[in-house]
Amino acid sequence: MNLSLYFVTPDGAEGLEQLVAAAVRGGATLVQLRDKQRSDAELIPLARRLVAALDAQGVPLIVNDRIEVVLASGAAGLHVGQGDLGVAEARRRIGPDRLLGLSVEAPEHLEALPLGIVDYVGAGPVRATASKPDHAPPIGFEGLARLVAAAPVPAVAIGGLGAGDAHAVKAAGAAGMAIVSAIGAAADPEAAARALALEWGRA
């Protein structure tokens, strides 16, 4: 599990498979399929195609909040939020071998976290972001550092991140940064991912 450049797909994106392929060519190390608009029935064949393509690249596919899609597609893991399926139940259903991630926004979310259940946490939002309008209040890099320090597992920073942020994210102790718009909305997603991967490596 390499969290350094964690690409989260934009909701309802057209040409999603081409976008994911470009992000991975550029250096994305993990991909999360997040789509609140499509149904499970629509996402399952898409996820299956993504799994086949990403397996060949050695890049895991994580599915956001759709456990049936994970189980039907053979995806590498599931990511859940605070309002989604509980992590103990999620772990029971996906089994011990798949990755399980959890979004955390405050220290109390970590205090309530059972040990040995999740593999990583998504910490944030660091900044306000249009890609998730219902997000919690931004925590900034100081808040990120506090969450990372309290987390019993690796943390990936999320929320309005992009070019120029790698040094601050790494200084906060995070294992990587989750990117949505800085790759998904870029004119050249492959080049955007490559620049972010290079920046992370130099930070």
Short mmCIF file of C-alpha atoms in Angstrom, two decimals:
data_model
loop_
_atom_site.label_atom_id
_atom_site.label_comp_id
_atom_site.label_asym_id
_atom_site.label_seq_id
_atom_site.Cartn_x
_atom_site.Cartn_y
_atom_site.Cartn_z
CA MET A 1 0.00 0.00 0.00
CA ASN A 2 1.65 3.18 -1.25
CA LEU A 3 -0.44 6.21 -0.28
CA SER A 4 1.93 8.87 -1.64
CA LEU A 5 -0.21 9.94 -4.62
CA TYR A 6 -3.77 8.75 -3.98
CA PHE A 7 -6.05 9.71 -6.87
CA VAL A 8 -9.77 10.01 -6.05
CA THR A 9 -12.02 10.08 -9.11
CA PRO A 10 -14.35 13.07 -9.54
CA ASP A 11 -18.10 12.40 -9.24
CA GLY A 12 -19.78 11.68 -12.57
CA ALA A 13 -16.60 12.14 -14.58
CA GLU A 14 -16.82 11.37 -18.29
CA GLY A 15 -14.06 9.24 -19.78
CA LEU A 16 -13.25 7.90 -16.32
CA GLU A 17 -11.20 4.93 -17.47
CA GLN A 18 -9.00 7.14 -19.64
CA LEU A 19 -8.64 9.61 -16.78
CA VAL A 20 -7.55 6.88 -14.37
CA ALA A 21 -5.11 5.46 -16.92
CA ALA A 22 -3.56 8.92 -17.39
CA ALA A 23 -3.26 9.47 -13.63
CA VAL A 24 -1.51 6.12 -13.19
CA ARG A 25 0.85 6.75 -16.10
CA GLY A 26 1.75 10.00 -14.35
CA GLY A 27 2.53 8.27 -11.07
CA ALA A 28 -0.67 7.78 -9.06
CA THR A 29 0.07 4.98 -6.60
CA LEU A 30 -3.50 4.17 -5.55
CA VAL A 31 -6.91 4.95 -7.09
CA GLN A 32 -10.22 5.42 -5.30
CA LEU A 33 -13.40 5.09 -7.34
CA ARG A 34 -15.79 7.59 -5.78
CA ASP A 35 -19.07 8.29 -7.52
CA LYS A 36 -22.21 9.35 -5.68
CA GLN A 37 -24.20 9.63 -8.92
CA ARG A 38 -23.92 6.18 -10.51
CA SER A 39 -25.76 3.14 -9.16
CA ASP A 40 -24.05 -0.04 -7.99
CA ALA A 41 -25.26 -1.72 -11.19
CA GLU A 42 -23.49 0.95 -13.24
CA LEU A 43 -20.35 0.95 -11.11
CA ILE A 44 -19.74 -2.82 -10.97
CA PRO A 45 -18.76 -3.30 -14.65
CA LEU A 46 -16.73 -0.08 -14.54
CA ALA A 47 -14.93 -1.24 -11.40
CA ARG A 48 -14.21 -4.62 -12.97
CA ARG A 49 -12.57 -2.96 -15.96
CA LEU A 50 -10.57 -0.66 -13.70
CA VAL A 51 -9.41 -3.61 -11.55
CA ALA A 52 -8.19 -5.46 -14.66
CA ALA A 53 -6.34 -2.40 -15.95
CA LEU A 54 -4.84 -1.38 -12.60
CA ASP A 55 -3.81 -4.89 -11.56
CA ALA A 56 -1.54 -4.94 -14.59
CA GLN A 57 0.10 -1.75 -13.26
CA GLY A 58 0.34 -2.98 -9.67
CA VAL A 59 -1.97 -0.18 -8.49
CA PRO A 60 -4.81 -1.05 -6.05
CA LEU A 61 -8.37 0.10 -6.69
CA ILE A 62 -10.30 1.24 -3.62
CA VAL A 63 -14.06 1.83 -3.88
CA ASN A 64 -15.73 4.54 -1.81
CA ASP A 65 -18.71 3.47 0.30
CA ARG A 66 -20.00 0.77 -2.09
CA ILE A 67 -19.34 -2.58 -0.48
CA GLU A 68 -21.35 -4.49 -3.08
CA VAL A 69 -19.18 -2.98 -5.81
CA VAL A 70 -16.04 -4.07 -3.97
CA LEU A 71 -17.30 -7.62 -3.55
CA ALA A 72 -18.58 -7.96 -7.12
CA SER A 73 -15.57 -6.40 -8.85
CA GLY A 74 -12.65 -7.86 -6.93
CA ALA A 75 -11.43 -4.39 -5.95
CA ALA A 76 -8.50 -4.24 -3.53
CA GLY A 77 -10.39 -2.37 -0.86
CA LEU A 78 -13.14 -0.17 0.53
CA HIS A 79 -13.09 3.37 1.91
CA VAL A 80 -15.82 4.52 4.30
CA GLY A 81 -16.70 7.83 5.93
CA GLN A 82 -18.02 8.67 9.36
CA GLY A 83 -21.62 8.43 8.21
CA ASP A 84 -21.20 5.21 6.25
CA LEU A 85 -21.13 1.55 7.22
CA GLY A 86 -19.29 1.02 10.54
CA VAL A 87 -15.69 -0.14 10.17
CA ALA A 88 -16.17 -3.36 12.16
CA GLU A 89 -19.07 -4.40 9.93
CA ALA A 90 -17.17 -3.28 6.83
CA ARG A 91 -14.18 -5.41 7.82
CA ARG A 92 -16.40 -8.40 8.52
CA ARG A 93 -17.97 -8.17 5.09
CA ILE A 94 -14.87 -7.52 2.98
CA GLY A 95 -12.72 -10.03 4.86
CA PRO A 96 -9.21 -9.76 6.29
CA ASP A 97 -7.26 -9.44 3.06
CA ARG A 98 -8.74 -6.32 1.47
CA LEU A 99 -7.66 -2.79 2.35
CA LEU A 100 -10.02 -0.72 4.50
CA GLY A 101 -9.74 3.06 4.82
CA LEU A 102 -11.69 5.46 7.01
CA SER A 103 -12.17 9.22 6.78
CA VAL A 104 -11.37 11.04 10.02
CA GLU A 105 -12.00 14.71 10.69
CA ALA A 106 -11.33 15.07 14.43
CA PRO A 107 -9.27 13.38 17.19
CA GLU A 108 -12.40 11.80 18.68
CA HIS A 109 -12.86 9.79 15.50
CA LEU A 110 -9.47 8.20 16.17
CA GLU A 111 -10.20 7.64 19.85
CA ALA A 112 -13.27 5.59 18.89
CA LEU A 113 -11.39 3.55 16.28
CA PRO A 114 -11.04 -0.17 17.11
CA LEU A 115 -7.45 -1.36 16.74
CA GLY A 116 -6.56 -3.71 13.93
CA ILE A 117 -9.61 -2.92 11.79
CA VAL A 118 -8.51 -0.25 9.29
CA ASP A 119 -5.34 -0.09 7.21
CA TYR A 120 -5.16 3.68 6.77
CA VAL A 121 -7.11 6.85 7.48
CA GLY A 122 -7.95 9.77 5.25
CA ALA A 123 -7.32 12.88 7.36
CA GLY A 124 -8.95 16.18 6.59
CA PRO A 125 -10.27 18.19 4.96
CA VAL A 126 -7.10 20.25 5.02
CA ARG A 127 -8.81 22.98 2.98
CA ALA A 128 -12.31 23.63 1.72
CA THR A 129 -12.97 21.79 -1.52
CA ALA A 130 -15.71 21.96 -4.12
CA SER A 131 -15.31 18.26 -4.92
CA LYS A 132 -17.11 17.35 -1.67
CA PRO A 133 -19.57 20.14 -0.80
CA ASP A 134 -20.75 18.53 2.46
CA HIS A 135 -17.29 18.26 4.01
CA ALA A 136 -16.47 19.09 7.61
CA PRO A 137 -14.74 22.40 8.51
CA PRO A 138 -11.15 22.56 7.18
CA ILE A 139 -8.47 21.60 9.71
CA GLY A 140 -5.40 23.16 8.04
CA PHE A 141 -1.92 21.68 8.19
CA GLU A 142 -1.70 22.05 11.98
CA GLY A 143 -4.90 20.06 12.38
CA LEU A 144 -3.56 17.51 9.91
CA ALA A 145 -0.40 17.09 11.98
CA ARG A 146 -2.49 16.48 15.12
CA LEU A 147 -4.58 13.82 13.40
CA VAL A 148 -1.53 12.12 11.90
CA ALA A 149 0.19 12.04 15.30
CA ALA A 150 -2.87 10.45 16.91
CA ALA A 151 -3.53 7.91 14.15
CA PRO A 152 -2.50 4.29 14.84
CA VAL A 153 -2.18 3.64 11.08
CA PRO A 154 -0.76 5.59 8.11
CA ALA A 155 -2.71 8.72 7.16
CA VAL A 156 -3.31 10.27 3.76
CA ALA A 157 -4.15 13.98 3.70
CA ILE A 158 -7.25 15.07 1.77
CA GLY A 159 -9.11 18.26 0.99
CA GLY A 160 -8.24 20.92 -1.56
CA LEU A 161 -4.67 19.72 -2.08
CA GLY A 162 -2.57 20.19 -5.19
CA ALA A 163 0.69 21.54 -6.54
CA GLY A 164 2.87 23.15 -3.90
CA ASP A 165 1.41 21.20 -0.97
CA ALA A 166 3.63 18.11 -0.83
CA HIS A 167 6.22 19.60 1.52
CA ALA A 168 3.62 20.74 4.09
CA VAL A 169 1.75 17.41 3.88
CA LYS A 170 4.95 15.43 4.37
CA ALA A 171 6.07 17.76 7.18
CA ALA A 172 2.77 17.02 8.95
CA GLY A 173 3.74 13.35 8.92
CA ALA A 174 1.21 12.10 6.38
CA ALA A 175 2.09 9.11 4.20
CA GLY A 176 0.65 10.77 1.14
CA MET A 177 -1.90 13.14 -0.29
CA ALA A 178 -5.26 12.40 -1.85
CA ILE A 179 -5.91 14.38 -5.00
CA VAL A 180 -9.19 14.95 -6.82
CA SER A 181 -9.41 18.15 -8.90
CA ALA A 182 -5.69 18.84 -9.29
CA ILE A 183 -5.56 15.72 -11.49
CA GLY A 184 -9.20 15.11 -12.43
CA ALA A 185 -9.86 18.65 -13.68
CA ALA A 186 -6.41 19.22 -15.21
CA ALA A 187 -6.08 19.86 -18.94
CA ASP A 188 -3.40 17.14 -18.98
CA PRO A 189 -4.07 14.72 -16.10
CA GLU A 190 -0.98 12.63 -16.80
CA ALA A 191 1.31 15.65 -16.65
CA ALA A 192 -0.44 16.91 -13.52
CA ALA A 193 0.01 13.55 -11.78
CA ARG A 194 3.64 13.36 -12.86
CA ALA A 195 4.36 16.82 -11.45
CA LEU A 196 2.68 15.94 -8.15
CA ALA A 197 4.55 12.63 -7.89
CA LEU A 198 7.85 14.39 -8.59
CA GLU A 199 7.06 17.07 -6.00
CA TRP A 200 6.27 14.42 -3.39
CA GLY A 201 9.52 12.64 -4.10
CA ARG A 202 11.48 15.86 -3.65
CA ALA A 203 9.63 17.06 -0.53
#
